[in-house]
Coordinates of C-alpha atoms in Angstrom, one line a residue:
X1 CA 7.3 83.7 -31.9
X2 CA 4.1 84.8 -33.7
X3 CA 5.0 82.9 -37.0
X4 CA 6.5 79.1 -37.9
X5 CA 7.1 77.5 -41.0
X6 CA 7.6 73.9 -41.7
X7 CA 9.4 73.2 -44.9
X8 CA 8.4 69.8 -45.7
X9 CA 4.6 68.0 -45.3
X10 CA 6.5 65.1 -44.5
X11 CA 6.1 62.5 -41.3
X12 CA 8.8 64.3 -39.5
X13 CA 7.2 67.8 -40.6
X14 CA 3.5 66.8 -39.3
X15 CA 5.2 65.4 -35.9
X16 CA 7.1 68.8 -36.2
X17 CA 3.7 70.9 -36.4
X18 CA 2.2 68.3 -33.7
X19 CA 4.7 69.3 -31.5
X20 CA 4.7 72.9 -31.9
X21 CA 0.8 72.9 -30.7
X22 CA 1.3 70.5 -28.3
X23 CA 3.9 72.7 -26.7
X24 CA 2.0 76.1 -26.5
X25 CA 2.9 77.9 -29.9
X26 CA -0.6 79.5 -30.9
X27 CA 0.8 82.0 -33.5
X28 CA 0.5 81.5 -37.4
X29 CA 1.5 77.9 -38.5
X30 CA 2.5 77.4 -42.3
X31 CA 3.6 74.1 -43.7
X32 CA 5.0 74.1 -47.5
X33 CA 5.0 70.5 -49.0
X34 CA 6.5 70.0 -52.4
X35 CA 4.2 67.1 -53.3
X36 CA 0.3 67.7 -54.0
X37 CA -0.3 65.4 -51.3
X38 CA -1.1 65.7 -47.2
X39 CA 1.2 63.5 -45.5
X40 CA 1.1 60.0 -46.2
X41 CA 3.4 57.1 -44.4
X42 CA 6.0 55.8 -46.4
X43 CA 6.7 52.2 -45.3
X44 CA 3.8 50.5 -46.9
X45 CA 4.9 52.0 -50.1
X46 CA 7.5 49.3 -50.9
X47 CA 4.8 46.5 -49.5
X48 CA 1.0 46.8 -48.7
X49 CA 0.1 49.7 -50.8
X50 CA 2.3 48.2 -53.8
X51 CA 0.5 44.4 -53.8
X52 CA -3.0 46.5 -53.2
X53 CA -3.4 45.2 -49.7
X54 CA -3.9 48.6 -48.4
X55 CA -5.5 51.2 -50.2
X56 CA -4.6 54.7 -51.2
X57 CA -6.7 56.5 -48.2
X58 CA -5.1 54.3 -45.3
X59 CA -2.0 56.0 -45.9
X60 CA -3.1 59.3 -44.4
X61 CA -1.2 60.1 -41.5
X62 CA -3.8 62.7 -40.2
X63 CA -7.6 63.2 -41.0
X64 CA -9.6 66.5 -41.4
X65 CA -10.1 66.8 -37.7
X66 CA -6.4 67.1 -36.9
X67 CA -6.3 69.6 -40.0
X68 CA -8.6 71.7 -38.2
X69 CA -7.1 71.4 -34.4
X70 CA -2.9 72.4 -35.8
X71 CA -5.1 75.4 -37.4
X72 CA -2.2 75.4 -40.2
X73 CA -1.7 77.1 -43.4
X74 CA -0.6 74.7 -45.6
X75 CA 0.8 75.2 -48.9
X76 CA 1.4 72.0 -51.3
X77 CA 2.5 71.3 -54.6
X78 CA 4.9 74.1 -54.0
X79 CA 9.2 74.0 -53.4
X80 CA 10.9 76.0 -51.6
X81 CA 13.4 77.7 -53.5
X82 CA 15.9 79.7 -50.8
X83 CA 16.2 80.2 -47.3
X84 CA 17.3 84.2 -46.6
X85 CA 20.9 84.5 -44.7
X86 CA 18.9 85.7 -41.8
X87 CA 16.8 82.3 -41.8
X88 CA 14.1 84.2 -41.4
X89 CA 12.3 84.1 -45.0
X90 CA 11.4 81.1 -46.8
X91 CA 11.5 81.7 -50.5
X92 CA 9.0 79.8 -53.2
X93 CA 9.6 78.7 -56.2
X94 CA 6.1 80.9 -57.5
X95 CA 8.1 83.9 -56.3
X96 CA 6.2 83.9 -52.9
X97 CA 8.1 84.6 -49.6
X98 CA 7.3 83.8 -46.0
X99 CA 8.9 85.6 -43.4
X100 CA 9.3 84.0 -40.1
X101 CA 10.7 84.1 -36.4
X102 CA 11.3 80.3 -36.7
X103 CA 11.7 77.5 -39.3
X104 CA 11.8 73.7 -39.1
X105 CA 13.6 71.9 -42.2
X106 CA 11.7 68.7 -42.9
X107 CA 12.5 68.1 -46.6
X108 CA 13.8 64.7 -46.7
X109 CA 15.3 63.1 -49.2
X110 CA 14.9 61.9 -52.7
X111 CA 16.2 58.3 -54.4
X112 CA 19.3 58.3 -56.2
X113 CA 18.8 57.5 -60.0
X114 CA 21.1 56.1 -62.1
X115 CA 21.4 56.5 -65.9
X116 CA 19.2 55.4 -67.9
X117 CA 16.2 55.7 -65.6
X118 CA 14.4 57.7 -68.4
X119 CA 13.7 55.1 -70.4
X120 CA 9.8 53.5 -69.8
X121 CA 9.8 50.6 -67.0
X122 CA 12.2 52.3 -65.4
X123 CA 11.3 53.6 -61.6
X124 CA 12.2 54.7 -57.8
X125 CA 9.9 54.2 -55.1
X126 CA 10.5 56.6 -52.6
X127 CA 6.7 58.9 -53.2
X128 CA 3.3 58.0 -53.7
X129 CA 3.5 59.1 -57.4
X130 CA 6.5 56.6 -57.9
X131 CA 4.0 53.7 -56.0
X132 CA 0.8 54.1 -58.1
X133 CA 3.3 54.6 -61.3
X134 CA 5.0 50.8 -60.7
X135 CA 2.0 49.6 -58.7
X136 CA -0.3 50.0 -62.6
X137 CA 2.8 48.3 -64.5
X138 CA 3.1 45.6 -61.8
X139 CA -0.8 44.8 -62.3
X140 CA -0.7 44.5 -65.9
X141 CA 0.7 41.3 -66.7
X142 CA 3.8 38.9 -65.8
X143 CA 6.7 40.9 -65.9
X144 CA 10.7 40.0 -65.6
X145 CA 11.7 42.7 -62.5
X146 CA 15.2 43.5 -61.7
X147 CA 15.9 45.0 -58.6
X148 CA 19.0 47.4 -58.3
X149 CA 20.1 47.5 -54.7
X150 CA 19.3 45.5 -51.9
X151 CA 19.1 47.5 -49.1
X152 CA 15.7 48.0 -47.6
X153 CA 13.8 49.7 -50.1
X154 CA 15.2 46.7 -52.5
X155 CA 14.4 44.3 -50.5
X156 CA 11.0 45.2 -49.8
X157 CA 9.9 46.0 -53.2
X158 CA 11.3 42.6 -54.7
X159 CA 9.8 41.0 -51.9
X160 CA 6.0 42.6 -52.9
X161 CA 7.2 42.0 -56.8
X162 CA 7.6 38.1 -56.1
X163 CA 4.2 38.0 -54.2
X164 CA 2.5 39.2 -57.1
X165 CA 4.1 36.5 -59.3
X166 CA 6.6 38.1 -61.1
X167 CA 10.3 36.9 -61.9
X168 CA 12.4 38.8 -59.5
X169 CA 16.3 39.3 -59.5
X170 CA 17.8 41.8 -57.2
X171 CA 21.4 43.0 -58.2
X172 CA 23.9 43.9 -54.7
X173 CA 27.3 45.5 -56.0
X174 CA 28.2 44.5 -52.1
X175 CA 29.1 40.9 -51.4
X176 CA 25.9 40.7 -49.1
X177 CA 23.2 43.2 -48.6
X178 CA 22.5 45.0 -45.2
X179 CA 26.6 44.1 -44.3
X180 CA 26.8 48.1 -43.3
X181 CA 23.6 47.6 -40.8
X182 CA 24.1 43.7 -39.6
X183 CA 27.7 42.6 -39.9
X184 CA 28.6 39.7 -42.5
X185 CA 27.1 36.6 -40.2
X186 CA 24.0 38.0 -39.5
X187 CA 23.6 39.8 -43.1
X188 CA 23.6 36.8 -45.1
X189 CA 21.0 34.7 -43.1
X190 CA 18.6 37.6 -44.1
X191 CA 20.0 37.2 -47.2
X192 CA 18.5 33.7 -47.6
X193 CA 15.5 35.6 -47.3
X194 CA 15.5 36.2 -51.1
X195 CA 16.5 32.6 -52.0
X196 CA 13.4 31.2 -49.4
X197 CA 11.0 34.0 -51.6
X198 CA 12.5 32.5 -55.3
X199 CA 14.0 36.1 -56.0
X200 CA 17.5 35.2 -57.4
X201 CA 20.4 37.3 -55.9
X202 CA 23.0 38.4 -57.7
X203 CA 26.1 40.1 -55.4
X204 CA 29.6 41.4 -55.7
X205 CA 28.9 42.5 -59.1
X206 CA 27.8 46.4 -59.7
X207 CA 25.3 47.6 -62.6
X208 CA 27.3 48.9 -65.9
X209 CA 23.9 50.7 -67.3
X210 CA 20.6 49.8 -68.6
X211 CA 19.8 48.8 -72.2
X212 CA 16.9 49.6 -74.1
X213 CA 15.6 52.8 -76.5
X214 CA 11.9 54.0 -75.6
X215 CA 11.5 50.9 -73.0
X216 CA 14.0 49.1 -70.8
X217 CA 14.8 45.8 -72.3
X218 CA 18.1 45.1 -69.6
X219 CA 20.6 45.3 -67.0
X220 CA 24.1 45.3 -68.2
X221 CA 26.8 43.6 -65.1
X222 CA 30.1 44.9 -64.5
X223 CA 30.9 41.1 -65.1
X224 CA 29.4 40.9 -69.0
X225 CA 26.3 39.5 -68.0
X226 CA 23.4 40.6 -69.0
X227 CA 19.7 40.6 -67.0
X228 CA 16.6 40.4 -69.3
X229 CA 14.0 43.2 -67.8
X230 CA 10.9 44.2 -68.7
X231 CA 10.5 46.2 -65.1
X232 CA 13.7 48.4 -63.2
X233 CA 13.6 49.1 -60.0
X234 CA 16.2 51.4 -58.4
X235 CA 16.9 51.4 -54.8
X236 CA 20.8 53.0 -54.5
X237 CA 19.6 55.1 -51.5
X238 CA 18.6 58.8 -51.3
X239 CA 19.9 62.0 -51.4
X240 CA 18.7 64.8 -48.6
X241 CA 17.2 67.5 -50.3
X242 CA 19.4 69.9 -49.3
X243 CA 20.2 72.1 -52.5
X244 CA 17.5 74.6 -51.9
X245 CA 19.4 75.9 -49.0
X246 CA 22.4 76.0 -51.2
X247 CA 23.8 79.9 -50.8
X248 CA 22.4 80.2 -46.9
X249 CA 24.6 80.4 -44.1
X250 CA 23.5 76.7 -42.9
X251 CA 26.3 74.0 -43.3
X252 CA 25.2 71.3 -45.7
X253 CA 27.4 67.8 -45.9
X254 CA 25.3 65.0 -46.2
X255 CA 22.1 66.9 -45.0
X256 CA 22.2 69.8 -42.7
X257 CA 24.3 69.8 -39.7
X258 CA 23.2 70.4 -36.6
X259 CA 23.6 69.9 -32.6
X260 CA 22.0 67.2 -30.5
X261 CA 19.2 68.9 -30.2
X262 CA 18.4 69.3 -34.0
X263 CA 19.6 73.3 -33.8
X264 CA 21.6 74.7 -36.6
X265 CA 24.2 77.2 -36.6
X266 CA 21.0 79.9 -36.3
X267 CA 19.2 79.0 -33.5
X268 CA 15.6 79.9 -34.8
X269 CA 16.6 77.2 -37.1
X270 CA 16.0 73.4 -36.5
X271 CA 16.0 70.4 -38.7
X272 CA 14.7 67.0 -38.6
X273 CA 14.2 63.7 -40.2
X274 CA 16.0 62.2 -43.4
X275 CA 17.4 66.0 -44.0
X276 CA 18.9 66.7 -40.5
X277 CA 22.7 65.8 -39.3
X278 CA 22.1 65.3 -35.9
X279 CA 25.4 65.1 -34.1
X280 CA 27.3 64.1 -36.7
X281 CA 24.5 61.2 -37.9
X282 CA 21.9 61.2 -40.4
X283 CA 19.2 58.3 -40.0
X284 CA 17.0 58.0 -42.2
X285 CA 14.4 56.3 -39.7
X286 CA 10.7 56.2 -39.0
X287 CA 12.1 56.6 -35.2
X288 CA 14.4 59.5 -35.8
X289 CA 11.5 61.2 -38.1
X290 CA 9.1 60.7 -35.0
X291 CA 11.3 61.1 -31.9
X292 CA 13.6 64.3 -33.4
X293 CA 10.8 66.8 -33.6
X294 CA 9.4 67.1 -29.9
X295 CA 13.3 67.5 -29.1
X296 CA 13.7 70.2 -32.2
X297 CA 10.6 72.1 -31.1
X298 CA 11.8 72.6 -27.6
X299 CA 14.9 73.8 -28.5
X300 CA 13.4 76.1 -31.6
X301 CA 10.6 77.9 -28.7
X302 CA 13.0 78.4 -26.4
X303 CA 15.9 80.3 -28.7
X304 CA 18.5 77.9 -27.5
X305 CA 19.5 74.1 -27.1
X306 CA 17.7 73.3 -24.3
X307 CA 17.5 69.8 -24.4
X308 CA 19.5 67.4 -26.6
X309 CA 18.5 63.5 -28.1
X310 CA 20.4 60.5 -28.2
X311 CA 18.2 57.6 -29.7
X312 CA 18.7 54.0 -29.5
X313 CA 19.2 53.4 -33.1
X314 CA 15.9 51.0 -34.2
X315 CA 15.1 50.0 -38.0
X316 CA 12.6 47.1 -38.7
X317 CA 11.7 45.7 -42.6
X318 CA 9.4 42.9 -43.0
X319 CA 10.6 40.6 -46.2
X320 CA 9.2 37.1 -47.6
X321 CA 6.7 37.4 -44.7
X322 CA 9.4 37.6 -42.1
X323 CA 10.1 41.0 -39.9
X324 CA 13.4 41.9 -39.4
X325 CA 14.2 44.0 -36.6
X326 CA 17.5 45.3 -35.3
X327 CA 18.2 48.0 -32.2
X328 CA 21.4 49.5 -31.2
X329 CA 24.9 50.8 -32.2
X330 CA 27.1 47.5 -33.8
X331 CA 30.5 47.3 -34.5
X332 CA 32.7 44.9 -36.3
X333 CA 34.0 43.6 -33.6
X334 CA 31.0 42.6 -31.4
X335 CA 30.8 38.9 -31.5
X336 CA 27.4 37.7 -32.6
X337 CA 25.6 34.9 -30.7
X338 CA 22.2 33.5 -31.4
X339 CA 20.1 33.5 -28.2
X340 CA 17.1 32.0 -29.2
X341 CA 15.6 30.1 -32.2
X342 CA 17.3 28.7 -35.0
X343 CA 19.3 28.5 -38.0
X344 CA 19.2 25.7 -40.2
X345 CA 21.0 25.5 -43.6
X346 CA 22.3 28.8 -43.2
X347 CA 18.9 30.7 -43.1
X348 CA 16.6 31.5 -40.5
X349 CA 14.2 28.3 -39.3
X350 CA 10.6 28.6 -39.0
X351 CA 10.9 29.7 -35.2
X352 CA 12.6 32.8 -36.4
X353 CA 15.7 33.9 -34.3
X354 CA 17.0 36.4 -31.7
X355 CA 20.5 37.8 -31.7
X356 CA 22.8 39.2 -29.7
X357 CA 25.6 41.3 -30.7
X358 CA 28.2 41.4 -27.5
X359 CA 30.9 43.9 -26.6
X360 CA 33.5 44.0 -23.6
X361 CA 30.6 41.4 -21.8
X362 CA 27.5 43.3 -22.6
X363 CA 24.8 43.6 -25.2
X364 CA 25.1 46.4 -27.8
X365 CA 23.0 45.8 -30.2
X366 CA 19.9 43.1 -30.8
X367 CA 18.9 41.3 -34.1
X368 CA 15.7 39.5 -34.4
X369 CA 13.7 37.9 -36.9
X370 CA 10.3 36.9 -36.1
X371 CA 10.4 37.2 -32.6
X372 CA 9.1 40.7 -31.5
X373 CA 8.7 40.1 -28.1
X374 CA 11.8 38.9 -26.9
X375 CA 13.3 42.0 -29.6
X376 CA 10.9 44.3 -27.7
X377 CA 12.8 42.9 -24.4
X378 CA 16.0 43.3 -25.3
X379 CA 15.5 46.5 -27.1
X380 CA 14.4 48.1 -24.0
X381 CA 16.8 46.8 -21.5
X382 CA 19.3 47.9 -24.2
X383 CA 17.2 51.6 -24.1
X384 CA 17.7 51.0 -19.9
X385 CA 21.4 51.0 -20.6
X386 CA 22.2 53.5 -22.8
X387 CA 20.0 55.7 -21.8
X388 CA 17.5 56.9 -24.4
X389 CA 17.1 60.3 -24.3
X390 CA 19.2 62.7 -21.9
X391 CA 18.6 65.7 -20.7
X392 CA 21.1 68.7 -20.6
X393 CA 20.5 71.8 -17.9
X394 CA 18.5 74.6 -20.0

C-alpha cells in the first residue's frame, strides 16, 4: 500500500494511525478530521474539563513530537462527503478527493438531539465545542439544570453540574438508569448515587418537549409535570456518523458492519470505534476505540482477515466521587451476589462494593464500585476465562 487515509481525528483514528506505523506502513498517511481540533480525549468532557479541574491543553491525546514521528497529513475542519464504490477515494466536502489503496473509518458518532434543542441553554456534550459552550453558561451564575437521560453522559454531566452548585434534576424515561448495562438490582444502587449527590431523579416518565421562545424556560413530562430550567442538557445517546457513506457499497445498520476483525465487505476497508459493527456489536467504548485498531490494521496490511478480536466488554464512569466499574457480558438471568463491601439503605456504603454476576456456577460479569483492585482481579481472571483476544490462522 503506498497511501492510507483515516477518516476521523478521533481516539480510535490516532490509535488507528499509531498502529499503521507501528506495524511497518511507511507510505503516505492522511488523516481527515471534521472538527478544527487534533484529537482530544473525550471522558473528562462530561467531568474534569467541565468543573475546570483540568484544563483545555491536558486533553491532548498526542503532542508535536508524535505529530512529527506518524509523519501524517492531516486535514481538519474538513467532512468527508462520499466514499467511491471502489473504496478507494475519499471525497470532501471542499470538492477535494483522496485516492487510496486503503481506508480506516473512524467517524464516530454524534448525540441525539431532541426538539427544541435550538432554543438558548439548550446543549449536548459529546465535543469540545459543546464543553466550552455549557462549561461558560455553567460558570456564570446559579442555574436550575435538567438533565435529559441518565445513562453515562447524564450521569456524569449532572454529577459535575451539582459540584458546581447548581440545582440538578435528571429525567430517565426508564424505570432506572443503566437497567440495559447492570440489571435492575445492581442499577438502582447506582441510582442512589444521584439521591447521595442532592440531584433529584425523576424515572418512568419520558420528556413531551421543551418550552421556552429565544431561551429555554422548561421541561414538559409525559405525566403533565412541568421542570423549571434555566440550563438543558441532552444525553439520549448518539448516532454513528454513518450518512456520509450513504450510496457506497458498505452495509450501514447501526454503524457499519463488519467481521471480527473490523474488515468490511471490501477488504481494503476497516472500521473502528463508535462507527464500526464489529460482529454484530457496536460499543461505544474507550476499550473498543483503543483495542479495535491494532486488530483493524493487521487485517487492512495484509488484504485479508487475518486476525479477529473478541474483547471482554469493560465500561467505567466515576459519579458523586464514586467509580463505577463493570467487565463482562450480563444476562438477565445471572444471579447477582455482592462479594465484598456493603449496602446499606439500598445504596452503596462508604466501603464501596464488589459484585458478582453468576451463570451455570461461574462468574460472567463483575460490578464494582469503589473497589478497583479487587475489579482489576476479577476482571482479569474473567479476561483468563473467556479468552481476550483470539487468534484465527492467517
Amino acid at each position: 500500500m503506498r497511501t492510507v487515509t483515516v477518516v476521523g481525528a478521533s481516539l480510535s483514528g490516532l490509535y488507528a494511525a499509531r498502529e499503521l506505523r507501528a506495524q511497518g506502513f511507511d507510505g503516505r498517511l492522511v488523516i481527515i478530521g471534521d472538527e478544527p481540533h487534533q484529537p482530544y480525549d473525550r471522558p473528562p468532557l462530561s467531568k474534569d474539563f467541565l468543573t475546570g479541574r483540568t484544563a483545555e491543553e491536558r486533553l491532548a491525546l498526542s503532542d508535536a513530537e508524535e505529530s512529527a514521528d506518524l509523519d501524517a497529513q492531516w486535514l481538519l475542519g474538513i467532512r468527508a462527503r462520499g466514499l467511491d464504490a471502489r473504496g478507494r477515494t475519499v471525497l470532501l466536502d471542499d470538492g477535494r478527493t483522496i485516492s487510496s489503496d486503503g481506508v480506516v473509518i473512524a467517524t464516530g458518532a454524534s448525540a441525539r438531539r431532541l426538539p427544541g434543542c435550538e432554543l438558548a441553554g439548550v446543549h449536548t456534550l459529546r465535543t469540545l465545542d459543546d464543553a466550552r459552550t455549557l462549561r461558560t453558561e455553567l460558570t456564570a451564575g446559579a442555574r436550575r439544570v435538567v438533565v435529559i437521560g441518565g445513562g453515562f453522559i447524564g450521569a456524569e454531566t449532572a454529577s459535575s453540574c451539582a459540584g458546581l452548585g447548581h440545582d440538578v434534576t435528571v429525567v430517565e424515561a426508564a424505570p432506572l438508569p443503566l437497567v440495559p448495562q447492570l440489571g435492575p438490582e445492581m442499577a438502582a444502587l447506582c441510582a442512589a448515587l444521584h439521591r447521595r449527590g442532592g440531584v433529584g431523579l425523576v424515572t418512568g416518565t419520558g420528556v413531551v418537549g421543551l418550552r421556552g421562545t429565544v431561551a429555554v424556560t422548561g421541561v414538559e413530562l409525559s405525566d403533565g409535570r412541568l421542570l423549571p430550567a434555566d440550563v438543558v442538557i441532552v444525553g439520549v445517546g448518539a448516532t454513528p456518523n454513518t450518512a456520509w457513506l450513504a450510496g457506497s457499497t458498505l452495509a450501514l445498520h447501526d454503524g457499519v458492519l463488519c467481521d471480527d476483525g473490523c474488515v468490511t465487505a471490501l477488504p481494503q476497508v476497516v472500521a473502528v470505534g463508535d462507527v464500526a459493527r464489529v460482529g454484530g456489536t457496536r460499543a461505544e467504548h474507550w476499550t473498543s476505540a483503543t483495542e479495535q485498531p491494532r486488530i483493524a490494521v493487521r487485517n487492512l496490511l495484509a488484504g485479508h482477515t487475518a486476525e479477529t478480536v473478541r474483547p471482554l466488554p469493560y465500561f467505567w464512569s466515576d459519579q458523586y466521587g464514586a467509580r463505577i466499574q463493570f467487565a463482562g457480558r450480563r444476562l438477565d438471568t445471572d444471579t447477582v451476589r455482592i462479594a465484598e463491601g456493603t449496602v446499606t439503605d439500598g445504596e452503596p456504603g462508604e466501603d464501596g462494593f464488589l459484585a458478582l454476576y453468576e451463570r451455570d456456577g461461574r462468574t460472567a460479569a463483575v460490578l464494582s464500585v469503589d473497589r478497583p483492585r479487587p475489579f482489576m482481579r476479577a476482571r482479569r481472571e474473567l479476561g483468563r476465562g473467556a479468552g481476550a483476544m483470539e487468534a484465527t490462522a492467517s
